Tab-separated table of C-alpha atoms in Angstrom:
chain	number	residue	atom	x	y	z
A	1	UNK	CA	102.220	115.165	82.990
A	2	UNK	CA	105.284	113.931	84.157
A	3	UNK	CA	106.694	109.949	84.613
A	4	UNK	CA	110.075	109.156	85.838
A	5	UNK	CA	110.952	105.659	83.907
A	6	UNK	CA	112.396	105.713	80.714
A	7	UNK	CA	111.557	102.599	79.005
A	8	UNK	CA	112.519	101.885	75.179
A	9	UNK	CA	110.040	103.070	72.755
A	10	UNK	CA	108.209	100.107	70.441
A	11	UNK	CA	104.729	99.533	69.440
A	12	UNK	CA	104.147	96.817	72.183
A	13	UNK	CA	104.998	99.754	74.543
A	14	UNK	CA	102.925	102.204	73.180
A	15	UNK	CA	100.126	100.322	72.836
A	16	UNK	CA	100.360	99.672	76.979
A	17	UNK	CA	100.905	103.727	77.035
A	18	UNK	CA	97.501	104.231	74.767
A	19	UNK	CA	95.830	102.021	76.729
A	20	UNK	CA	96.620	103.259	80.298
A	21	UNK	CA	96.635	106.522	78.928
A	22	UNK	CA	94.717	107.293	76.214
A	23	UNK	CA	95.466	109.034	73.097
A	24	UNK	CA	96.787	112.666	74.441
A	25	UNK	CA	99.969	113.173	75.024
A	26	UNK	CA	99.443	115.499	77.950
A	27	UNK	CA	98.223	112.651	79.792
A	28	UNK	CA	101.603	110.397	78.698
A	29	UNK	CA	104.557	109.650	81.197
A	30	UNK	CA	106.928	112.691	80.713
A	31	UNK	CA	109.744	110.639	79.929
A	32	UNK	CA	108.000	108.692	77.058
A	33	UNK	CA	106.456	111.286	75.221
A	34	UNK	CA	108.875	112.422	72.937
A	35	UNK	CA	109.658	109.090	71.829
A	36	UNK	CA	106.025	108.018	71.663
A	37	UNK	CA	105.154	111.204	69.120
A	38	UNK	CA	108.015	109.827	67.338
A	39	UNK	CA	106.608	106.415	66.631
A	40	UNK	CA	103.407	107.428	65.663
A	41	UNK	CA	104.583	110.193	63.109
A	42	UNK	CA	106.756	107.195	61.580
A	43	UNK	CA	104.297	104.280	61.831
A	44	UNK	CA	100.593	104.229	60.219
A	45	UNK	CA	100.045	101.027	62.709
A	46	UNK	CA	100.703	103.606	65.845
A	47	UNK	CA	98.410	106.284	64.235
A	48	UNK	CA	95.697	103.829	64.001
A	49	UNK	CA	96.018	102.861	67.431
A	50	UNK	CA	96.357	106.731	68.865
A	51	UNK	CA	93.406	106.965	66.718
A	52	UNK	CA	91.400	104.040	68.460
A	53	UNK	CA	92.584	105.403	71.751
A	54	UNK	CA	91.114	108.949	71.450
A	55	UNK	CA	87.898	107.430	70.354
A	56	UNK	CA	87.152	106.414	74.047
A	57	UNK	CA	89.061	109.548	74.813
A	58	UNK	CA	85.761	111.521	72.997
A	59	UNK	CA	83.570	109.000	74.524
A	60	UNK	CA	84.902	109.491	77.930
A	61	UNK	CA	85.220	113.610	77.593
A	62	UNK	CA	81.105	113.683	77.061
A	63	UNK	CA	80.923	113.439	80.565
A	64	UNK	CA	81.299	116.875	82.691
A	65	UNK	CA	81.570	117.495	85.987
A	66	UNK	CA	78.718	119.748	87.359
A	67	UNK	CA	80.083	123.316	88.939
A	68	UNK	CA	79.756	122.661	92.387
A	69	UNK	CA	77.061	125.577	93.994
A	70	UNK	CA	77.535	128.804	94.974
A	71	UNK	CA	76.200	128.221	98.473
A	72	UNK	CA	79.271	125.763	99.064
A	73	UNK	CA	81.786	128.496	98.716
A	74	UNK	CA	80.414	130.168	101.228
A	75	UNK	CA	79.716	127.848	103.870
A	76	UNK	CA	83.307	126.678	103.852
A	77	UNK	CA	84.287	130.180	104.104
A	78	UNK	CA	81.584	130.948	107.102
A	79	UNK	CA	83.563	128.098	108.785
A	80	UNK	CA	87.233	130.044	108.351
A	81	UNK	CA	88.118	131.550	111.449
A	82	UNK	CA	90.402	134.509	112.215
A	83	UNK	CA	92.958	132.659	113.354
A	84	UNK	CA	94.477	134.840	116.829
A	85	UNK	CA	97.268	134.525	118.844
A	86	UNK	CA	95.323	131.281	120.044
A	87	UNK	CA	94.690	129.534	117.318
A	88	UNK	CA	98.309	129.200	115.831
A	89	UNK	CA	99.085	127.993	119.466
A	90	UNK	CA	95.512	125.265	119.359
A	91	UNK	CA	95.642	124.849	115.174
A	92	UNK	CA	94.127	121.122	115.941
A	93	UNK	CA	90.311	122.617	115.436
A	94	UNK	CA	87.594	124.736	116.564
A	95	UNK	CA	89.331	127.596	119.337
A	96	UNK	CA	86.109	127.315	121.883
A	97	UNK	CA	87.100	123.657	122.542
A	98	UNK	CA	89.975	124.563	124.478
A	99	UNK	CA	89.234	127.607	125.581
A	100	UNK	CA	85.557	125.891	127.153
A	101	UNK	CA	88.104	122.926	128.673
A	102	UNK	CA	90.207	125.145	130.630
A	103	UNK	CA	87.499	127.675	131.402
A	104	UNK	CA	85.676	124.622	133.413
A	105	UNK	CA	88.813	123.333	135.007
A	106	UNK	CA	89.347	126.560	136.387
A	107	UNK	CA	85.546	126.813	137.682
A	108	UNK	CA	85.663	123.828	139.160
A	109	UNK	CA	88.943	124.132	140.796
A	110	UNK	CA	86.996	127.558	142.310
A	111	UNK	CA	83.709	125.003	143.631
A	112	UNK	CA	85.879	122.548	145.246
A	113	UNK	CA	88.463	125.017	147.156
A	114	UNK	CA	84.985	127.163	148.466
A	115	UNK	CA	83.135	123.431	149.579
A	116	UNK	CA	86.172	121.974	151.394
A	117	UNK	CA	86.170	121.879	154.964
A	118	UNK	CA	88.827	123.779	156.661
A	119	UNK	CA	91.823	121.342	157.771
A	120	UNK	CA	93.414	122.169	160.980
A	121	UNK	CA	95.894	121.176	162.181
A	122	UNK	CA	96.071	119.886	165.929
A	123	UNK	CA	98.806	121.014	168.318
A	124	UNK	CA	100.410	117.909	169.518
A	125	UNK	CA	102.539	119.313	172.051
A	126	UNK	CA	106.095	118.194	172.280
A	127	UNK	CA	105.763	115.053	174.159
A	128	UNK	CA	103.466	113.512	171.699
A	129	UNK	CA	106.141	114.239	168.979
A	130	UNK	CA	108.456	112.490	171.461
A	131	UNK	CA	106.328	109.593	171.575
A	132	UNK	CA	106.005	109.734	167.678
A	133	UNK	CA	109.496	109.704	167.095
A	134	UNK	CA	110.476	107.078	169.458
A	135	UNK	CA	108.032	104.617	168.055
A	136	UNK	CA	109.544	105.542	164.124
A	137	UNK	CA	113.123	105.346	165.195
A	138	UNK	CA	113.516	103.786	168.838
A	139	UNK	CA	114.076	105.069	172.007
A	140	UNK	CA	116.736	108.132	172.519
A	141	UNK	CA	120.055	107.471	173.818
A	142	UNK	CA	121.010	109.275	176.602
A	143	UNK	CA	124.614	110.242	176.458
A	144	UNK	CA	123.933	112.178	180.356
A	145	UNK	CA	123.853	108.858	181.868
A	146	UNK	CA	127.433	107.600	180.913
A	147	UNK	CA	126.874	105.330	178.329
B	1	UNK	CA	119.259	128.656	85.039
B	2	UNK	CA	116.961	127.066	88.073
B	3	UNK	CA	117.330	123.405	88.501
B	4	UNK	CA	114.315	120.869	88.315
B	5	UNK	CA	114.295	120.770	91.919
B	6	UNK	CA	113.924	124.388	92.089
B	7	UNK	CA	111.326	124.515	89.857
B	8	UNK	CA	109.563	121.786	91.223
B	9	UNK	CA	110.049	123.462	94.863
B	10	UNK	CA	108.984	126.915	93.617
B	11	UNK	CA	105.019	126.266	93.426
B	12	UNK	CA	105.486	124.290	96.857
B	13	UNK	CA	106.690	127.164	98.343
B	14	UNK	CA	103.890	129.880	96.606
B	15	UNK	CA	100.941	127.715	97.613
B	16	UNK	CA	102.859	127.242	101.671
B	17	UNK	CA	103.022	131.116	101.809
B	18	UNK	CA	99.282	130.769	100.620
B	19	UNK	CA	98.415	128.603	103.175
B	20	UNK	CA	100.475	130.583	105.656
B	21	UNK	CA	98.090	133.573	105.093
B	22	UNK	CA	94.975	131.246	105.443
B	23	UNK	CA	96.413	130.136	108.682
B	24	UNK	CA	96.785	133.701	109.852
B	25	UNK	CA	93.280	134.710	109.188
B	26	UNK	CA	93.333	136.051	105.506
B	27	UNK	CA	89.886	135.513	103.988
B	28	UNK	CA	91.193	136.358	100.740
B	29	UNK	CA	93.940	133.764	100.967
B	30	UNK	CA	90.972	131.327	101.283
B	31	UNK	CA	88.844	132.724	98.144
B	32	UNK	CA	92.323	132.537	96.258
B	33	UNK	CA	92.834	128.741	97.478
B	34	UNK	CA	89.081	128.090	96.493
B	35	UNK	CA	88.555	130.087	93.202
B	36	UNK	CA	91.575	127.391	92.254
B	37	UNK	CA	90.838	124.189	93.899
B	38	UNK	CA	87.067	123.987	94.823
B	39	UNK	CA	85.778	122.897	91.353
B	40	UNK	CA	88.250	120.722	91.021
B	41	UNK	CA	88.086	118.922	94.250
B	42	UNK	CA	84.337	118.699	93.695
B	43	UNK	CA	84.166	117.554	90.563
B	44	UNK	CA	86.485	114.769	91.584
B	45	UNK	CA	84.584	113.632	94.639
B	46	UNK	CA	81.286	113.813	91.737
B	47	UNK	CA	83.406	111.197	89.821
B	48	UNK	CA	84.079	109.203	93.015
B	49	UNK	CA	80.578	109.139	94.147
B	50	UNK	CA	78.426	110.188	91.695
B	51	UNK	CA	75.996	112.403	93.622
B	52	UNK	CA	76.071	116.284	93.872
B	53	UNK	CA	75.405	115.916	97.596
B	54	UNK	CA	77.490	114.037	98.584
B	55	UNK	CA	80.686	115.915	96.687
B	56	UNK	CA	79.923	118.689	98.440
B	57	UNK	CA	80.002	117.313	101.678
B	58	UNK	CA	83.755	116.123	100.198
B	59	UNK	CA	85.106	119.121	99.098
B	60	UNK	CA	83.427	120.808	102.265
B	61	UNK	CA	85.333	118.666	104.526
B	62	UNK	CA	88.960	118.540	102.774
B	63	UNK	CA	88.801	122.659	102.588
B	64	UNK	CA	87.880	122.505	106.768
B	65	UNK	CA	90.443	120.157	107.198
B	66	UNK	CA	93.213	122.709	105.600
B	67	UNK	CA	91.930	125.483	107.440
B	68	UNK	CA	92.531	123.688	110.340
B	69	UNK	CA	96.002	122.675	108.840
B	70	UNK	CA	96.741	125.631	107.872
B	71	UNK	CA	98.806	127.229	111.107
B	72	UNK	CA	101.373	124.367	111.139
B	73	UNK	CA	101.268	124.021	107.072
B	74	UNK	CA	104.583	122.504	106.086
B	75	UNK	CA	105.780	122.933	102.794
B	76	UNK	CA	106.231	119.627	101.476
B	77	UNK	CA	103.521	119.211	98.652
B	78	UNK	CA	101.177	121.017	96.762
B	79	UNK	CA	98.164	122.703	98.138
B	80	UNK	CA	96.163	120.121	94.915
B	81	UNK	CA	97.597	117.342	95.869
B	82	UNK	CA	97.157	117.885	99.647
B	83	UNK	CA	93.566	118.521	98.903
B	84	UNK	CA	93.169	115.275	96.358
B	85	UNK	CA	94.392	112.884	98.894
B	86	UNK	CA	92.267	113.910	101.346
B	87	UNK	CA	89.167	114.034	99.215
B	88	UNK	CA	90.243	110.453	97.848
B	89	UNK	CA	90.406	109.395	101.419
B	90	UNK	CA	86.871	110.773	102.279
B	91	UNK	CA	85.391	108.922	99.428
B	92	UNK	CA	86.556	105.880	100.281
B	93	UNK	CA	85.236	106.108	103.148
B	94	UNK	CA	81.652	106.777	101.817
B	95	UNK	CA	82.345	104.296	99.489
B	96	UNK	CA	83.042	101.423	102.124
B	97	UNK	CA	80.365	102.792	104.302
B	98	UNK	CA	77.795	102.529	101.458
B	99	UNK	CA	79.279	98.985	100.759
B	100	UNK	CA	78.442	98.292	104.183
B	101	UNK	CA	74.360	100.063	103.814
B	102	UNK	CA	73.575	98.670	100.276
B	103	UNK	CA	75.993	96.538	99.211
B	104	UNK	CA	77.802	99.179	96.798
B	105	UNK	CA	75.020	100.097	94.684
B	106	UNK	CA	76.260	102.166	91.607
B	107	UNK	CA	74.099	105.957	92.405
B	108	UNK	CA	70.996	106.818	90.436
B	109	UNK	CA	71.955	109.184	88.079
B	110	UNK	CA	69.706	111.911	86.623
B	111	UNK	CA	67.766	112.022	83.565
B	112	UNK	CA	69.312	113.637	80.669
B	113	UNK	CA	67.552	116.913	80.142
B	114	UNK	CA	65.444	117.336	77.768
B	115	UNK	CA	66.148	119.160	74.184
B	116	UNK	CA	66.975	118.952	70.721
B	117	UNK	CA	67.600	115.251	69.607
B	118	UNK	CA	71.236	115.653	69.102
B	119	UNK	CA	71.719	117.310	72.335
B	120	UNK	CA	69.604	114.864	74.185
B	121	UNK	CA	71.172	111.900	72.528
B	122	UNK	CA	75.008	113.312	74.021
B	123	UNK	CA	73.321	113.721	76.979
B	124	UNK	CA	72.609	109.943	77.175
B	125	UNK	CA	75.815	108.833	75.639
B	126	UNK	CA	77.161	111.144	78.940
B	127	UNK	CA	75.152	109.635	81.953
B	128	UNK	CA	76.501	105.881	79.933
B	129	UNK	CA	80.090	106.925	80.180
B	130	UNK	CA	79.145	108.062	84.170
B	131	UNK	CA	77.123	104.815	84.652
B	132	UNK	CA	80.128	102.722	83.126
B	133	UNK	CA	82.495	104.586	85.684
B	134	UNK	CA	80.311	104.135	88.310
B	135	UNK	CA	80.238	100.422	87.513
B	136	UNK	CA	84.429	100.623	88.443
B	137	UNK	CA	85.952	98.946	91.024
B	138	UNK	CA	86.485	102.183	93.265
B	139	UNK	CA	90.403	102.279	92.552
B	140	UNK	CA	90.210	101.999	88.587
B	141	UNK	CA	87.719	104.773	88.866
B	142	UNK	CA	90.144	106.870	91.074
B	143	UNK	CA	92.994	105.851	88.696
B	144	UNK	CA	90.578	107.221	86.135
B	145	UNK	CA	89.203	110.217	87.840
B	146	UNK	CA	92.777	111.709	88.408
B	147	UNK	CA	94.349	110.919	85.399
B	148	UNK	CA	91.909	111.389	82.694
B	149	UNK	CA	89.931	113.714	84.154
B	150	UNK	CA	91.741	115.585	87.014
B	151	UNK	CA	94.626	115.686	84.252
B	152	UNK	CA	97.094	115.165	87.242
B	153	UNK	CA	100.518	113.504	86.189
B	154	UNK	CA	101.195	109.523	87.092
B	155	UNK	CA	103.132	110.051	89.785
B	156	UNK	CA	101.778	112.475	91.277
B	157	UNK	CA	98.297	110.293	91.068
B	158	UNK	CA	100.317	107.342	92.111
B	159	UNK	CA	101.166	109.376	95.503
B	160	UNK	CA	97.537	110.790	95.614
B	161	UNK	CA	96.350	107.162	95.690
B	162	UNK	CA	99.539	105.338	97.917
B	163	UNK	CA	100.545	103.353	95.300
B	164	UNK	CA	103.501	103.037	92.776
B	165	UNK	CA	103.528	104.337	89.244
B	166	UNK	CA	103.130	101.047	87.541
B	167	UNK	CA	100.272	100.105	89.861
B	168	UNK	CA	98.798	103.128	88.790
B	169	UNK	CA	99.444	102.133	84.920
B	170	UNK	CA	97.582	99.138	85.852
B	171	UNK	CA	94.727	100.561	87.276
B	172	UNK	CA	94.265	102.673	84.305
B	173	UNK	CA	94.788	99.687	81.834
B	174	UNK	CA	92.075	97.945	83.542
B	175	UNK	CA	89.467	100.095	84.332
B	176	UNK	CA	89.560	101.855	80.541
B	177	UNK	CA	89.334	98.292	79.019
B	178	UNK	CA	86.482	98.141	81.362
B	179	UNK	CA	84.936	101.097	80.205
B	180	UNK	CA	85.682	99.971	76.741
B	181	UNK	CA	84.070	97.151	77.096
B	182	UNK	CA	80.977	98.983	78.878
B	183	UNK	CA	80.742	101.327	75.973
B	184	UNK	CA	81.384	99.143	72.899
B	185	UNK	CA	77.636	98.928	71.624
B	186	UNK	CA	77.543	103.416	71.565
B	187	UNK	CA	80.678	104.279	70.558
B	188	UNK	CA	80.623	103.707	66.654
B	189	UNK	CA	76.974	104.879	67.295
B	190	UNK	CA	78.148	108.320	68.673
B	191	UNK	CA	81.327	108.639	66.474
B	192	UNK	CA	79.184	108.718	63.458
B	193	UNK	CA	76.364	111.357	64.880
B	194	UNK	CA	79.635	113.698	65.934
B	195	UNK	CA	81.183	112.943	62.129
């Protein structure tokens, strides 16, 4: 048990620490304890409280948490995968999930290359490239003619 | 002499070289992690939710969960407390999802078994205390399930739950005052059959 404030040690105080807390002192803030065992081993008032505390303590303790079964165990254990070179790279779940992802990406890349028509690509000839380029950029100069 | 740091980083790094080996495929790393943690994280989902069922559907998860963690495991908290805070996430869940079915009906609890009249009468006193708890609003009876029962320090319940140390103190105050208050008319009963 551990607690980081350190506050100063009275009965108000460990009354709130009983109360939160209970009556053992493994259950206390760290950094109170000491001082709290000290108050009650000088004060009959603390004792009584302490003792008042661990009576709901007992109370409380009656009640125990069943064992949880032994089929449990091994069904999370059925679901703990060798982890391969894979799974430290894909550590976000189940290894089939991207593995299945990529395996249909590829497949279907495969179905739509074979069903594509073949594109071909007409010969234009060199005065249809001409006219192409002469309606992008305007008509050629021709530096022959003197200009 | 190691520091306070040191010792507090030691167990941080044991249970990250744990997890390390769980994340590269050890089954016995697992059994190790479980043979330490299972009961616990069960028994504190039973305390959350108060069916057998439904713990184990808890506990079930939050171990999958750090399998899958497990490769890119970072070592900046326990391996207990890790597995607490997700377990108190997943009950809240059920919790707010039961709200939302039946309008956050405290469980039916089982019949104490029968047997000598002693035995039987603890037995009762027992399924009060769980009825009482059950009765909690759902963050006193964390407060309560980590503390008291989980035995787990303030602050580290406090960080368990997202809240600070004195809301934790609070929680605690209220919801054993509550269960004080639940219990009143048994408890000088059973103090005097246990005298």
């Amino acid at each position: 048990m551990t607690g980081n404030r350190s506050k100063s040690m009275d009965l108000a105080r460990l009354r709130e620490i009983f109360d939160a807390y209970g009556a053992d002192p493994r259950r206390w803030p760290g950094a109170e304890r000491a001082a709290a065992e000290a108050l009650i081993a000088n004060s009959p008032e603390a004792a009584s409280l302490r003792e008042d505390a661990a009576a709901l303590d007992t109370l409380m303790d009656l009640s125990v948490a069943p064992a949880p079964s032994p089929e449990l165990m091994a069904r999370i254990l059925a679901n703990h995968e060798p982890a391969g070179w894979f799974a430290a790279l894909w550590p976000f779940g189940p290894v089939w999930q991207p593995v299945s992802a990529m395996a249909f990406a590829a497949v279907l890349g495969v179905v739509i290359g074979a069903a594509a028509p073949d594109i071909v690509i007409p010969d234009l000839g060199d005065s249809a490239i001409a006219e192409v380029e002469s309606l992008a950029f305007g008509p050629a100069l021709n530096l022959d003619n003197g200009l | 002499m190691p520091s306070d740091r040191d010792s507090e980083r030691d167990p941080i790094e044991a249970d990250a070289a744990l997890v390390a080996r769980v994340g590269a495929g050890d089954s016995a790393a697992c059994r190790s992690l479980m043979d330490t943690h299972l009961g616990r994280i069960h028994g504190f989902a039973w305390r959350m939710l108060g069916d057998a069922g439904d713990a184990e559907d808890v506990a079930q998860e939050a171990f999958l969960r750090l399998w899958r963690q497990a490769a890119r495991w970072r070592a900046e908290a326990r391996v207990g407390t890790w597995l607490h805070r997700v377990a108190h996430n997943l009950c809240v869940d059920r919790l707010r999802k039961r709200r939302g079915d039946s309008g956050d009906q405290p469980p039916d609890l089982a019949d104490p078994a029968p047997g000598p009249a002693a035995e039987r009468h603890r037995a009762q006193v027992a399924r009060s205390v769980e009825a009482a708890l059950a009765r909690l609003p759902e963050r006193q009876r964390a407060a309560i399930a980590l503390v008291h029962y989980q035995e787990l320090g303030n602050i580290e319940a406090a960080d368990i739950m997202g809240v600070s140390v004195e809301a934790m103190e609070s929680l605690l105050s209220r919801g054993r005052r509550g269960l004080r208050e639940s219990l009143a008319g048994m408890r000088d009963d059973l103090m005097g059959d246990m005298q």
